[in-house]
Short mmCIF file of C-alpha atoms in Angstrom, two decimals:
data_model
loop_
_atom_site.label_atom_id
_atom_site.label_comp_id
_atom_site.label_asym_id
_atom_site.label_seq_id
_atom_site.Cartn_x
_atom_site.Cartn_y
_atom_site.Cartn_z
CA MET A 18 78.31 -11.58 -121.95
CA LYS A 19 75.11 -12.82 -123.54
CA ARG A 20 74.65 -11.68 -127.14
CA ILE A 21 71.09 -11.05 -128.34
CA LEU A 22 69.91 -10.16 -131.84
CA VAL A 23 66.58 -8.31 -131.79
CA GLY A 24 64.20 -7.72 -134.69
CA PHE A 25 62.56 -5.82 -136.11
CA ILE A 26 62.98 -2.11 -135.41
CA MET A 27 62.08 0.55 -137.96
CA ASP A 28 63.23 4.12 -137.24
CA GLY A 29 62.68 4.12 -133.48
CA LYS A 30 59.44 6.10 -133.67
CA ALA A 31 57.32 4.21 -136.20
CA GLY A 32 54.81 2.99 -133.63
CA GLY A 33 54.15 0.79 -130.64
CA VAL A 34 56.65 -1.94 -131.55
CA ASP A 35 59.52 0.54 -131.87
CA ARG A 36 58.54 2.13 -128.57
CA TYR A 37 58.41 -1.28 -126.91
CA LEU A 38 61.85 -2.25 -128.24
CA LEU A 39 63.43 0.96 -126.95
CA ASN A 40 61.80 0.31 -123.55
CA PHE A 41 63.21 -3.22 -123.73
CA LEU A 42 66.68 -1.89 -124.46
CA ASP A 43 66.53 0.56 -121.58
CA ALA A 44 65.23 -2.12 -119.19
CA VAL A 45 68.11 -4.53 -119.83
CA LYS A 46 70.95 -2.03 -120.27
CA ASP A 47 72.40 -2.87 -116.84
CA GLN A 48 72.38 -6.61 -117.53
CA ASP A 49 75.42 -8.41 -118.87
CA VAL A 50 74.13 -8.43 -122.46
CA GLN A 51 75.03 -7.11 -125.89
CA ILE A 52 71.92 -6.09 -127.85
CA ASP A 53 71.99 -5.66 -131.63
CA PHE A 54 69.07 -4.95 -133.96
CA LEU A 55 67.77 -6.03 -137.34
CA THR A 56 66.12 -3.18 -139.24
CA ASP A 57 64.55 -2.36 -142.62
CA GLY A 58 67.19 0.31 -143.24
CA VAL A 59 69.70 2.39 -141.30
CA HIS A 60 68.02 5.56 -140.03
CA GLU A 61 70.67 8.00 -138.86
CA GLU A 62 68.68 9.38 -135.92
CA LEU A 63 68.08 5.87 -134.58
CA LYS A 64 71.69 4.88 -135.22
CA THR A 65 72.88 7.90 -133.22
CA TYR A 66 70.47 7.08 -130.38
CA LEU A 67 71.68 3.47 -130.18
CA VAL A 68 75.34 4.49 -129.87
CA GLN A 69 74.86 5.18 -126.15
CA TYR A 70 73.82 1.52 -125.71
CA HIS A 71 76.68 0.21 -127.91
CA CYS A 72 74.15 -1.52 -130.17
CA GLY A 73 74.83 -2.83 -133.64
CA LEU A 74 72.27 -2.17 -136.38
CA TYR A 75 71.94 -4.54 -139.34
CA PRO A 76 69.78 -3.59 -142.35
CA ILE A 77 68.12 -6.57 -144.04
CA ALA A 78 65.81 -6.99 -147.01
CA SER A 79 62.05 -6.71 -146.56
CA LEU A 80 59.64 -9.63 -146.86
CA ARG A 81 59.25 -8.76 -150.52
CA HIS A 82 62.63 -10.48 -150.90
CA PRO A 83 62.35 -13.51 -148.57
CA VAL A 84 65.32 -15.41 -149.98
CA ARG A 85 67.59 -12.41 -149.66
CA GLN A 86 66.34 -11.72 -146.12
CA TYR A 87 67.00 -15.34 -145.15
CA GLN A 88 70.52 -15.19 -146.57
CA GLN A 89 71.28 -11.86 -144.89
CA VAL A 90 70.09 -13.01 -141.46
CA CYS A 91 72.15 -16.19 -141.81
CA ALA A 92 75.17 -14.06 -142.73
CA VAL A 93 74.71 -11.83 -139.66
CA LEU A 94 74.41 -14.88 -137.39
CA LYS A 95 77.46 -16.53 -138.96
CA GLN A 96 79.60 -13.42 -138.62
CA ASN A 97 78.48 -12.66 -135.04
CA PRO A 98 77.44 -15.73 -133.03
CA TYR A 99 74.40 -14.94 -130.87
CA ASP A 100 73.05 -16.78 -127.86
CA MET A 101 69.51 -15.65 -128.61
CA VAL A 102 67.30 -14.02 -131.22
CA TYR A 103 64.26 -12.06 -130.06
CA LEU A 104 61.90 -11.39 -132.95
CA ASN A 105 59.04 -8.90 -132.58
CA VAL A 106 56.54 -9.39 -135.38
CA SER A 107 52.99 -8.53 -136.45
CA THR A 108 52.11 -11.48 -138.68
CA ALA A 109 53.15 -15.11 -139.11
CA ILE A 110 54.40 -14.20 -142.58
CA ASP A 111 57.37 -12.62 -140.82
CA CYS A 112 58.88 -16.03 -140.10
CA ILE A 113 61.99 -15.89 -142.28
CA ALA A 114 64.44 -14.65 -139.64
CA ALA A 115 63.23 -17.23 -137.11
CA PHE A 116 63.94 -20.11 -139.46
CA ALA A 117 67.30 -18.58 -140.38
CA ALA A 118 68.16 -18.53 -136.66
CA LYS A 119 67.09 -22.14 -136.29
CA LYS A 120 69.16 -23.12 -139.32
CA MET A 121 72.22 -21.37 -137.84
CA GLY A 122 71.84 -23.20 -134.53
CA VAL A 123 70.81 -20.31 -132.26
CA LYS A 124 69.60 -22.08 -129.12
CA GLU A 125 67.13 -19.48 -127.80
CA ARG A 126 64.61 -18.19 -130.33
CA ALA A 127 61.90 -15.97 -128.83
CA ILE A 128 58.97 -14.75 -130.94
CA HIS A 129 56.79 -11.85 -129.75
CA SER A 130 53.43 -11.03 -131.38
CA HIS A 131 52.36 -7.38 -131.41
CA SER A 132 49.21 -7.36 -133.55
CA SER A 133 45.99 -9.17 -134.33
CA GLY A 134 45.49 -8.41 -138.02
CA ASN A 135 47.14 -7.60 -141.35
CA ASP A 136 47.64 -3.90 -142.02
CA CYS A 137 47.39 -3.63 -145.81
CA GLU A 138 45.84 -0.72 -147.69
CA SER A 139 44.79 -2.88 -150.66
CA THR A 140 41.77 -5.14 -150.15
CA ILE A 141 43.12 -7.75 -152.56
CA GLN A 142 46.57 -7.69 -150.99
CA ARG A 143 45.01 -7.99 -147.55
CA LEU A 144 43.03 -11.07 -148.60
CA VAL A 145 46.19 -12.64 -150.03
CA TYR A 146 48.18 -11.80 -146.90
CA ASN A 147 45.48 -13.29 -144.68
CA VAL A 148 45.67 -16.56 -146.59
CA VAL A 149 49.49 -16.63 -146.47
CA HIS A 150 49.41 -15.68 -142.79
CA GLY A 151 47.04 -18.57 -142.07
CA ILE A 152 49.39 -20.99 -143.80
CA CYS A 153 52.50 -19.65 -142.04
CA LYS A 154 50.73 -19.80 -138.69
CA THR A 155 50.58 -23.60 -138.96
CA PHE A 156 54.39 -23.91 -138.86
CA PHE A 157 55.90 -20.57 -137.69
CA TYR A 158 55.92 -21.70 -134.05
CA LYS A 159 58.23 -24.59 -134.93
CA ALA A 160 61.05 -22.06 -135.39
CA GLY A 161 60.65 -20.71 -131.84
CA THR A 162 61.54 -21.92 -128.39
CA ARG A 163 59.70 -19.21 -126.42
CA PHE A 164 56.61 -17.19 -127.26
CA TYR A 165 55.24 -13.82 -126.17
CA GLY A 166 52.31 -11.54 -126.99
CA CYS A 167 51.23 -8.04 -126.02
CA SER A 168 47.86 -9.65 -125.25
CA VAL A 169 46.28 -13.09 -125.41
CA LYS A 170 44.51 -11.97 -128.59
CA ALA A 171 47.83 -11.05 -130.18
CA GLY A 172 49.23 -14.44 -129.22
CA GLU A 173 46.29 -16.27 -130.77
CA TRP A 174 46.73 -14.24 -133.96
CA ILE A 175 50.18 -15.72 -134.67
CA PHE A 176 50.47 -18.92 -132.62
CA PRO A 177 48.25 -22.02 -132.39
CA LYS A 178 46.12 -22.22 -129.26
CA LYS A 179 48.19 -25.12 -127.97
CA ILE A 180 51.13 -22.71 -127.75
CA VAL A 181 49.17 -19.83 -126.21
CA GLN A 182 47.71 -22.17 -123.59
CA SER A 183 51.10 -23.66 -122.74
CA GLU A 184 53.83 -22.58 -120.31
CA LYS A 185 55.95 -21.53 -123.28
CA PHE A 186 53.72 -18.46 -123.84
CA GLU A 187 53.70 -15.29 -121.74
CA VAL A 188 51.83 -11.99 -122.08
CA ILE A 189 53.97 -8.88 -121.81
CA TYR A 190 51.63 -5.92 -121.68
CA ASN A 191 52.61 -2.63 -123.32
CA ALA A 192 53.66 -0.73 -120.21
CA VAL A 193 53.86 3.04 -119.78
CA ASP A 194 55.49 5.43 -117.36
CA TRP A 195 52.54 6.29 -115.10
CA ASP A 196 54.18 9.41 -113.69
CA ARG A 197 54.77 10.86 -117.14
CA PHE A 198 51.12 10.50 -118.18
CA GLN A 199 49.45 11.54 -114.92
CA TYR A 200 46.81 14.23 -115.37
CA LYS A 201 48.08 17.71 -114.45
CA GLU A 202 45.68 20.65 -114.60
CA GLU A 203 48.47 23.21 -115.01
CA VAL A 204 49.88 21.32 -118.02
CA ARG A 205 46.38 21.13 -119.52
CA ARG A 206 45.96 24.91 -119.31
CA LYS A 207 49.42 25.52 -120.80
CA VAL A 208 49.01 23.13 -123.75
CA ARG A 209 45.52 24.36 -124.59
CA LYS A 210 46.87 27.91 -124.61
CA GLU A 211 49.74 26.85 -126.91
CA LEU A 212 47.24 25.28 -129.31
CA GLY A 213 44.82 28.20 -129.12
CA ILE A 214 42.05 26.16 -127.54
CA GLU A 215 39.37 28.02 -125.58
CA ASP A 216 38.34 26.76 -122.15
CA HIS A 217 34.79 26.03 -123.30
CA GLN A 218 35.80 24.00 -126.36
CA LEU A 219 35.34 20.23 -126.32
CA VAL A 220 38.51 18.51 -127.58
CA ILE A 221 38.34 14.99 -129.02
CA GLY A 222 41.75 13.41 -129.57
CA HIS A 223 43.29 10.54 -131.49
CA ILE A 224 46.92 9.37 -131.82
CA GLY A 225 48.06 6.76 -134.33
CA ASN A 226 49.68 5.93 -137.65
CA PHE A 227 47.55 6.92 -140.62
CA CYS A 228 46.98 3.43 -142.00
CA TYR A 229 44.26 0.86 -142.69
CA GLN A 230 44.44 -0.61 -139.19
CA LYS A 231 43.37 2.65 -137.51
CA ASN A 232 40.16 2.99 -139.56
CA TYR A 233 40.43 6.69 -140.43
CA PRO A 234 37.49 6.86 -142.88
CA PHE A 235 35.20 5.79 -140.03
CA LEU A 236 36.91 8.25 -137.68
CA ILE A 237 36.36 11.22 -139.99
CA GLU A 238 32.71 10.26 -140.53
CA LEU A 239 32.41 10.10 -136.74
CA LEU A 240 34.02 13.52 -136.26
CA SER A 241 31.63 14.95 -138.83
CA ALA A 242 28.67 13.52 -136.94
CA ILE A 243 29.97 14.92 -133.64
CA HIS A 244 30.47 18.36 -135.21
CA ARG A 245 26.91 18.41 -136.53
CA LYS A 246 25.65 17.82 -133.00
CA GLU A 247 28.17 20.00 -131.13
CA LYS A 248 29.66 22.86 -133.15
CA ASP A 249 32.03 24.01 -130.44
CA THR A 250 34.25 20.94 -130.82
CA LEU A 251 37.90 20.64 -131.87
CA PHE A 252 39.57 17.44 -133.05
CA LEU A 253 43.29 16.71 -132.60
CA LEU A 254 44.77 14.05 -134.90
CA VAL A 255 48.36 13.14 -134.04
CA GLY A 256 50.59 11.00 -136.26
CA THR A 257 51.79 10.41 -139.80
CA GLY A 258 51.39 7.58 -142.31
CA VAL A 259 50.50 6.45 -145.80
CA GLU A 260 46.86 7.60 -145.59
CA LEU A 261 47.59 11.09 -144.26
CA GLU A 262 47.00 13.06 -147.47
CA GLU A 263 43.90 11.02 -148.31
CA ILE A 264 42.46 11.80 -144.88
CA ARG A 265 43.35 15.49 -145.23
CA ASP A 266 41.30 15.55 -148.45
CA MET A 267 38.41 13.80 -146.74
CA VAL A 268 38.45 16.41 -143.97
CA LYS A 269 38.27 19.20 -146.58
CA LYS A 270 35.38 17.54 -148.41
CA LYS A 271 33.49 17.18 -145.13
CA GLY A 272 33.98 20.89 -144.38
CA LEU A 273 35.91 20.13 -141.20
CA THR A 274 39.13 22.02 -141.96
CA ASP A 275 38.53 24.65 -139.28
CA CYS A 276 37.87 22.14 -136.51
CA VAL A 277 40.41 19.37 -137.26
CA ARG A 278 44.06 19.89 -136.38
CA PHE A 279 46.68 17.60 -137.93
CA LEU A 280 49.61 17.77 -135.50
CA GLY A 281 51.93 15.29 -137.23
CA TRP A 282 54.35 13.06 -135.33
CA ARG A 283 54.92 14.39 -131.82
CA ALA A 284 57.32 13.37 -129.07
CA ASP A 285 55.14 15.08 -126.44
CA ALA A 286 52.05 12.87 -126.56
CA ASP A 287 51.96 12.97 -122.76
CA ARG A 288 51.29 16.73 -122.91
CA LEU A 289 48.74 16.46 -125.69
CA TYR A 290 46.60 14.01 -123.70
CA GLN A 291 46.26 16.72 -121.06
CA ALA A 292 44.63 19.09 -123.55
CA MET A 293 42.01 16.54 -124.65
CA ASP A 294 38.59 15.85 -123.15
CA LEU A 295 38.09 12.41 -124.69
CA PHE A 296 40.22 9.93 -126.61
CA VAL A 297 38.78 7.84 -129.45
CA LEU A 298 40.28 4.78 -131.14
CA PRO A 299 38.01 3.03 -133.69
CA SER A 300 40.69 0.57 -134.93
CA ARG A 301 39.82 -2.35 -137.16
CA PHE A 302 42.21 -4.46 -135.05
CA GLU A 303 44.95 -4.06 -132.43
CA GLY A 304 47.32 -6.29 -130.53
CA LEU A 305 47.00 -4.00 -127.54
CA PRO A 306 47.08 -0.24 -128.19
CA ILE A 307 49.68 1.49 -126.05
CA VAL A 308 48.07 4.86 -126.82
CA GLY A 309 44.89 3.55 -125.23
CA VAL A 310 46.76 2.73 -122.04
CA GLU A 311 48.50 6.12 -122.06
CA ALA A 312 45.21 7.99 -122.53
CA GLN A 313 43.64 6.16 -119.60
CA CYS A 314 46.66 6.92 -117.41
CA ALA A 315 46.03 10.58 -118.29
CA LYS A 316 42.51 10.10 -116.82
CA LEU A 317 40.81 10.60 -120.20
CA PRO A 318 37.49 8.95 -120.97
CA CYS A 319 38.19 6.58 -123.87
CA VAL A 320 35.95 5.12 -126.55
CA PHE A 321 37.42 2.13 -128.39
CA SER A 322 36.06 -0.17 -131.07
CA ASP A 323 35.01 -3.57 -129.74
CA THR A 324 37.68 -5.21 -131.91
CA ILE A 325 40.18 -4.10 -129.25
CA THR A 326 40.82 -6.60 -126.49
CA ARG A 327 39.18 -5.87 -123.13
CA GLU A 328 42.65 -6.38 -121.61
CA ALA A 329 43.22 -2.73 -122.56
CA LYS A 330 40.64 -1.44 -120.04
CA ILE A 331 42.29 -0.05 -116.89
CA GLN A 332 39.74 2.53 -115.71
CA LYS A 333 35.94 2.53 -115.63
CA HIS A 334 35.59 5.43 -118.10
CA CYS A 335 36.81 3.23 -120.96
CA TYR A 336 34.10 2.00 -123.32
CA PHE A 337 33.94 -0.39 -126.28
CA LEU A 338 31.48 0.17 -129.15
CA PRO A 339 30.80 -2.07 -132.18
CA LEU A 340 32.03 -0.80 -135.54
CA THR A 341 28.71 -2.09 -136.91
CA ASP A 342 26.94 0.70 -134.98
CA SER A 343 26.29 3.92 -136.90
CA VAL A 344 28.56 6.95 -136.49
CA GLU A 345 25.48 8.76 -135.20
CA LYS A 346 25.23 6.31 -132.32
CA TRP A 347 28.96 6.66 -131.62
CA ALA A 348 28.66 10.46 -131.70
CA ASP A 349 25.76 10.48 -129.23
CA PHE A 350 27.64 8.16 -126.88
CA ILE A 351 30.82 10.24 -127.05
CA LEU A 352 29.00 13.50 -126.33
CA GLU A 353 27.27 11.87 -123.36
CA HIS A 354 30.59 10.70 -121.88
CA SER A 355 32.97 13.49 -122.86
CA ARG A 356 33.05 15.65 -119.74
CA TYR A 357 33.77 14.70 -116.15
CA ASP A 358 36.15 15.57 -113.33
CA ARG A 359 39.44 13.90 -114.28
CA THR A 360 40.93 14.52 -110.85
CA GLN A 361 38.45 12.01 -109.40
CA VAL A 362 39.37 9.15 -111.76
CA GLU A 363 41.15 6.15 -110.29
CA LEU A 364 42.87 3.38 -112.20
CA MET A 365 41.61 -0.17 -111.75
CA GLU A 366 43.63 -3.00 -110.22
CA GLU A 367 44.29 -4.26 -113.76
CA ALA A 368 46.39 -1.15 -114.42
CA LYS A 369 49.27 -2.70 -112.49
CA LYS A 370 49.86 -4.98 -115.49
CA TYR A 371 50.99 -1.90 -117.41
CA ASP A 372 53.38 -0.53 -114.81
CA LEU A 373 56.79 0.15 -116.35
CA ASP A 374 58.72 -1.15 -113.34
CA ARG A 375 56.80 -4.43 -113.43
CA GLN A 376 57.46 -4.76 -117.14
CA LYS A 377 61.18 -4.22 -116.59
CA GLU A 378 61.22 -7.35 -114.45
CA GLN A 379 59.59 -9.32 -117.28
CA LEU A 380 62.00 -7.95 -119.86
CA ARG A 381 65.00 -8.83 -117.74
CA ARG A 382 63.66 -12.37 -117.45
CA ILE A 383 63.66 -12.57 -121.26
CA VAL A 384 67.41 -12.00 -121.41
CA CYS A 385 68.21 -14.02 -118.27
CA HIS A 386 66.01 -17.00 -119.12
#
């Protein structure tokens, strides 16, 4: 049996990386492998979920304590010899575990990039992190033997171009279950009724963690501009995060309390997409947003910031606007493209890259390399 140590999972529902790792686990469960995880702390709900897969869960120190993290990863690898480590990271700063694995003689060391920027709330901290990331990027790849990214852009964020352009690098797109997210008129009517949404109301939706990366101040300014132009509009904001209370206050100050719904973290995003008329994602950066792929599978028109890679486009009603454009221009564009017959929408050929069955084949190749 091949033993694989995977990092880093949070609580199993923290975002796209956690979702990807659980998909990975499900895809390889019938292979002859033992999967264990590195985590920032033991979350009981996740621990209970992983029992069915017989997975171990090892809490390690955060990057604020690099020496301790290095020592702890070395200790885990010494106690339980692994054939492979598979590290899923967002910045090159997160290189400690990879070098610990190299030090401990783990032969296969795969590194997977899931972002294209540093998500820090503090401007000063972000500048510092960007500098440190740039330095770590020059040597991080030396700790790996195989390299992956959720997009080419994500790969270029962490690895030198010579790696991304080599046979050692492979893109693994953030796949979704197409059947689960297919547009269903009866589900739309049911969810809108549950949420008290009238048939005539225009519903603009957004799903994401409330953090710097997702650009919420711009989003709220945009929603305010849309509301000034079209009063009969409702906005659904789904997710939690460090900026949540700050954004709630901003909504109050803008006088949008009656037309903005904060739905919190939801396990039924597939149903919520049905209730929306348009999905908006004005992120400052993304590796490749899985919510964007899900929304398009649900036949929603989507408006993304142009910082998001064009690899995310899988249907023709997906548009990219510059963040340098005014919110007024965004609002006008959104209102012009917010209503059309979703039953007539067809996914492009590129959508096959995000098929869950196809991704399962890629994930199995990771463990059977």
